[in-house]
CSV table of C-alpha atoms in Angstrom, one decimal:
chain,number,residue,atom,x,y,z
A,1,LYS,CA,-47.8,-124.0,74.3
A,2,ASN,CA,-47.4,-121.1,76.3
A,3,GLU,CA,-49.7,-117.8,75.5
A,4,VAL,CA,-46.1,-115.7,76.6
A,5,GLU,CA,-43.4,-117.3,74.7
A,6,GLN,CA,-39.5,-115.4,74.9
A,7,SER,CA,-36.9,-115.8,72.9
A,8,PRO,CA,-33.7,-116.6,73.2
A,9,GLN,CA,-33.8,-118.2,76.4
A,10,ASN,CA,-30.2,-117.1,77.1
A,11,LEU,CA,-28.0,-115.0,75.5
A,12,THR,CA,-24.3,-113.6,75.6
A,13,ALA,CA,-23.1,-110.6,74.3
A,14,GLN,CA,-20.1,-108.7,74.3
A,15,GLU,CA,-19.9,-104.7,76.1
A,16,GLY,CA,-21.2,-102.6,73.5
A,17,GLU,CA,-23.0,-105.1,71.0
A,18,PHE,CA,-26.8,-104.0,70.0
A,19,ILE,CA,-29.6,-106.7,71.9
A,20,THR,CA,-32.8,-107.7,71.1
A,21,ILE,CA,-35.0,-109.7,73.3
A,22,ASN,CA,-38.4,-110.7,71.4
A,23,CYS,CA,-41.9,-111.6,73.3
A,24,SER,CA,-44.4,-113.3,71.1
A,25,TYR,CA,-47.6,-113.7,72.4
A,26,SER,CA,-50.9,-116.1,71.1
A,27,VAL,CA,-54.2,-113.8,72.4
A,28,GLY,CA,-55.5,-110.2,72.5
A,29,ILE,CA,-53.8,-108.0,74.4
A,30,SER,CA,-54.6,-104.6,76.2
A,31,ALA,CA,-51.0,-104.1,77.8
A,32,LEU,CA,-47.6,-105.6,77.6
A,33,HIS,CA,-44.6,-105.3,80.1
A,34,TRP,CA,-41.2,-105.8,79.8
A,35,LEU,CA,-39.6,-106.7,83.7
A,36,GLN,CA,-35.5,-106.7,84.1
A,37,GLN,CA,-34.6,-109.2,87.3
A,38,HIS,CA,-31.7,-108.9,88.7
A,39,PRO,CA,-28.9,-111.4,90.1
A,40,GLY,CA,-30.3,-110.8,93.2
A,41,GLY,CA,-33.8,-111.2,92.6
A,42,GLY,CA,-35.5,-108.5,92.7
A,43,ILE,CA,-37.7,-107.4,90.0
A,44,VAL,CA,-38.5,-103.8,87.9
A,45,SER,CA,-40.4,-103.1,85.5
A,46,LEU,CA,-38.7,-101.4,82.1
A,47,PHE,CA,-41.6,-100.3,80.1
A,48,MET,CA,-45.5,-101.4,79.9
A,49,LEU,CA,-46.8,-100.5,76.5
A,50,SER,CA,-50.0,-101.3,74.2
A,51,SER,CA,-48.8,-99.7,70.6
A,52,GLY,CA,-46.1,-98.3,69.5
A,53,LYS,CA,-42.5,-97.5,71.0
A,54,LYS,CA,-41.4,-96.6,73.9
A,55,LYS,CA,-37.3,-95.5,75.1
A,56,HIS,CA,-35.5,-95.2,77.9
A,57,GLY,CA,-32.2,-94.4,78.2
A,58,ARG,CA,-30.2,-97.1,76.5
A,59,LEU,CA,-33.5,-99.3,76.5
A,60,ILE,CA,-36.3,-99.1,73.4
A,61,ALA,CA,-39.5,-101.6,73.8
A,62,THR,CA,-41.3,-101.7,70.7
A,63,ILE,CA,-44.9,-103.5,69.6
A,64,ASN,CA,-46.6,-105.0,67.1
A,65,ILE,CA,-49.9,-105.6,68.3
A,66,GLN,CA,-51.1,-107.3,64.3
A,67,GLU,CA,-47.9,-109.4,64.8
A,68,LYS,CA,-48.7,-110.1,67.9
A,69,HIS,CA,-45.0,-110.0,69.0
A,70,SER,CA,-43.0,-107.4,71.0
A,71,SER,CA,-39.0,-106.8,70.9
A,72,LEU,CA,-36.9,-105.1,73.8
A,73,HIS,CA,-33.5,-103.6,72.3
A,74,ILE,CA,-30.6,-102.6,75.1
A,75,THR,CA,-28.2,-100.3,72.6
A,76,ALA,CA,-24.4,-100.1,73.9
A,77,SER,CA,-25.0,-102.8,76.0
A,78,HIS,CA,-23.1,-103.1,79.6
A,79,PRO,CA,-22.4,-105.8,82.0
A,80,ARG,CA,-24.3,-104.1,84.5
A,81,ASP,CA,-27.4,-105.4,81.6
A,82,SER,CA,-27.2,-108.7,82.9
A,83,ALA,CA,-30.1,-109.6,84.4
A,84,VAL,CA,-33.6,-111.8,83.6
A,85,TYR,CA,-35.5,-110.0,81.1
A,86,ILE,CA,-39.1,-110.9,81.3
A,87,CYS,CA,-42.2,-110.5,79.4
A,88,ALA,CA,-45.9,-110.6,80.6
A,89,VAL,CA,-49.4,-109.6,78.8
A,90,ARG,CA,-52.4,-108.3,80.3
A,91,SER,CA,-54.6,-110.4,77.7
A,92,GLY,CA,-58.5,-109.2,76.8
A,93,THR,CA,-60.3,-112.0,78.2
A,94,SER,CA,-58.0,-112.3,81.8
A,95,GLY,CA,-59.1,-109.0,83.6
A,96,SER,CA,-56.5,-107.5,85.7
A,97,ARG,CA,-54.6,-110.6,85.4
A,98,LEU,CA,-50.9,-111.3,83.9
A,99,THR,CA,-49.3,-113.9,82.1
A,100,PHE,CA,-45.8,-114.4,81.8
A,101,GLY,CA,-42.9,-115.0,79.7
A,102,GLU,CA,-40.2,-117.2,80.8
A,103,GLY,CA,-37.5,-114.6,80.4
A,104,THR,CA,-34.7,-114.3,79.3
A,105,GLN,CA,-30.9,-114.7,80.6
A,106,LEU,CA,-28.7,-111.9,79.4
A,107,THR,CA,-24.4,-111.7,80.0
A,108,VAL,CA,-22.7,-109.2,78.9
A,109,ASN,CA,-19.2,-109.5,79.1
A,110,PRO,CA,-16.5,-107.1,79.4
B,1,ASN,CA,-42.0,-94.6,100.4
B,2,ALA,CA,-41.2,-98.2,101.5
B,3,GLY,CA,-42.6,-99.4,98.0
B,4,VAL,CA,-43.5,-103.1,98.3
B,5,THR,CA,-42.7,-104.4,101.0
B,6,GLN,CA,-42.2,-108.7,101.8
B,7,THR,CA,-41.2,-110.6,105.4
B,8,PRO,CA,-39.0,-113.0,105.3
B,9,LYS,CA,-36.7,-113.1,103.3
B,10,PHE,CA,-35.7,-116.8,104.0
B,11,GLN,CA,-37.8,-119.4,105.4
B,12,VAL,CA,-37.4,-122.9,105.9
B,13,LEU,CA,-40.2,-125.2,107.0
B,14,LYS,CA,-41.3,-128.6,107.6
B,15,THR,CA,-44.2,-130.6,105.9
B,16,GLY,CA,-47.1,-130.5,107.3
B,17,GLN,CA,-46.1,-127.0,109.3
B,18,SER,CA,-48.1,-123.7,107.7
B,19,MET,CA,-47.0,-120.2,108.5
B,20,THR,CA,-48.2,-116.3,106.3
B,21,LEU,CA,-46.0,-114.8,103.9
B,22,GLN,CA,-46.5,-110.5,104.6
B,23,CYS,CA,-46.8,-108.3,102.0
B,24,ALA,CA,-47.7,-104.5,102.6
B,25,GLN,CA,-47.8,-101.6,100.2
B,26,ASP,CA,-47.6,-97.9,101.2
B,27,MET,CA,-48.7,-96.1,97.4
B,28,ASN,CA,-52.5,-97.2,98.1
B,29,HIS,CA,-52.5,-99.7,95.4
B,30,GLU,CA,-55.7,-101.4,94.3
B,31,TYR,CA,-54.2,-104.4,93.3
B,32,MET,CA,-52.5,-106.2,94.5
B,33,SER,CA,-51.2,-110.1,94.0
B,34,TRP,CA,-49.0,-113.0,95.1
B,35,TYR,CA,-47.0,-114.6,92.9
B,36,ARG,CA,-44.5,-118.1,93.0
B,37,GLN,CA,-41.1,-117.9,90.6
B,38,ASP,CA,-39.5,-121.7,90.5
B,39,PRO,CA,-36.7,-122.3,87.5
B,40,GLY,CA,-37.9,-123.2,83.9
B,41,MET,CA,-40.9,-121.6,84.4
B,42,GLY,CA,-42.4,-117.5,84.5
B,43,LEU,CA,-44.1,-116.4,87.1
B,44,ARG,CA,-47.7,-118.0,88.0
B,45,LEU,CA,-50.4,-115.9,90.0
B,46,ILE,CA,-51.6,-117.6,92.7
B,47,HIS,CA,-54.3,-115.6,94.7
B,48,TYR,CA,-54.8,-111.7,93.7
B,49,SER,CA,-57.0,-108.8,95.1
B,50,VAL,CA,-58.5,-105.6,92.8
B,51,GLY,CA,-59.3,-104.3,96.6
B,52,ALA,CA,-59.8,-104.4,100.5
B,53,GLY,CA,-62.3,-107.2,100.7
B,54,ILE,CA,-61.9,-109.0,97.1
B,55,THR,CA,-59.9,-111.6,96.1
B,56,ASP,CA,-60.0,-114.5,93.9
B,57,GLN,CA,-58.0,-117.2,92.4
B,58,GLY,CA,-54.8,-117.3,89.9
B,59,GLU,CA,-53.5,-120.0,88.1
B,60,VAL,CA,-51.9,-122.0,91.0
B,61,PRO,CA,-53.9,-121.4,94.3
B,62,ASN,CA,-54.3,-124.7,96.3
B,63,GLY,CA,-52.7,-125.2,99.1
B,64,TYR,CA,-53.2,-121.1,99.7
B,65,ASN,CA,-54.6,-118.1,101.6
B,66,VAL,CA,-55.2,-114.8,101.5
B,67,SER,CA,-57.1,-111.8,103.4
B,68,ARG,CA,-57.1,-108.2,102.1
B,69,SER,CA,-58.1,-106.8,105.4
B,70,THR,CA,-56.9,-103.1,104.7
B,71,THR,CA,-55.0,-101.5,101.2
B,72,GLU,CA,-51.6,-101.8,102.3
B,73,ASP,CA,-51.7,-105.5,103.7
B,74,PHE,CA,-52.0,-108.7,101.5
B,75,PRO,CA,-50.2,-112.1,103.8
B,76,LEU,CA,-50.0,-115.5,102.0
B,77,ARG,CA,-50.4,-118.5,103.9
B,78,LEU,CA,-49.9,-121.3,103.9
B,79,LEU,CA,-51.9,-123.6,105.2
B,80,SER,CA,-50.3,-127.3,105.3
B,81,ALA,CA,-46.6,-126.9,103.8
B,82,ALA,CA,-45.6,-129.6,100.9
B,83,PRO,CA,-42.6,-129.7,99.1
B,84,SER,CA,-44.1,-128.8,96.1
B,85,GLN,CA,-44.2,-125.1,97.7
B,86,THR,CA,-40.9,-125.3,97.8
B,87,SER,CA,-40.5,-121.4,95.3
B,88,VAL,CA,-39.8,-118.0,95.5
B,89,TYR,CA,-42.6,-115.6,96.2
B,90,PHE,CA,-43.2,-112.4,95.0
B,91,CYS,CA,-46.0,-110.1,96.1
B,92,ALA,CA,-47.1,-107.2,93.1
B,93,SER,CA,-49.1,-103.9,93.5
B,94,SER,CA,-50.5,-101.9,91.1
B,95,TRP,CA,-52.9,-99.1,90.6
B,96,THR,CA,-55.8,-101.1,88.9
B,97,GLY,CA,-54.0,-104.3,87.3
B,98,GLY,CA,-52.0,-105.7,84.2
B,99,SER,CA,-53.1,-101.9,82.3
B,100,TYR,CA,-50.5,-100.1,84.8
B,101,GLU,CA,-46.8,-100.5,86.4
B,102,GLN,CA,-46.5,-103.6,88.4
B,103,TYR,CA,-43.8,-103.1,91.7
B,104,PHE,CA,-42.2,-105.8,93.1
B,105,GLY,CA,-41.5,-106.9,96.6
B,106,PRO,CA,-38.1,-108.4,97.1
B,107,GLY,CA,-39.7,-112.0,97.3
B,108,THR,CA,-39.2,-115.1,100.1
B,109,ARG,CA,-37.3,-117.7,99.4
B,110,LEU,CA,-39.3,-120.2,101.1
B,111,THR,CA,-38.0,-124.1,101.4
B,112,VAL,CA,-40.1,-127.1,102.1
B,113,THR,CA,-38.1,-130.3,103.6
């Protein structure tokens, strides 16, 4: 079992829908990252969080440390949100290193 | 700021050839790392560095060497390329590792024939 599991692996939505991507991890962590990989391959950081909730525009990230679970929500989805969304964790025993989930491929149709 | 730059963007090698993937950042970040991305798998850490002169192995270090002579540069060397090293390689940097925002380079797509 991977340390970081994402679900679903693939997600297709219609424009305007509310989207949720989930990330579960099996180790104690000090930080969790959500990243976005564009169709062209570039990777950008969306959020880094260690507790609670963060919001940026239409994106919201939450984390429940006790349940070892994080969610990324996209409100009013748009075709330009189509990308791979990647969860990564810094565990308490890995020093500076990150462990990555396999990613969730999101396609938003007009 | 240019951020994190990587060269080349694409490379084709024959089995047994060696090459160096270049990575540079202009944000004065202490932490730099190299990852490979393969279909169906998450990004996997090859090598990382917490500062100039300090490097360490990640999850999949075999067949790769790194050095960190300056804060800005972190080259990745393939010693004798193998088809199993066909992958997309990403360099990343941040202030001190996993608890800070990560900045990624654009990636290098490497094919070994």
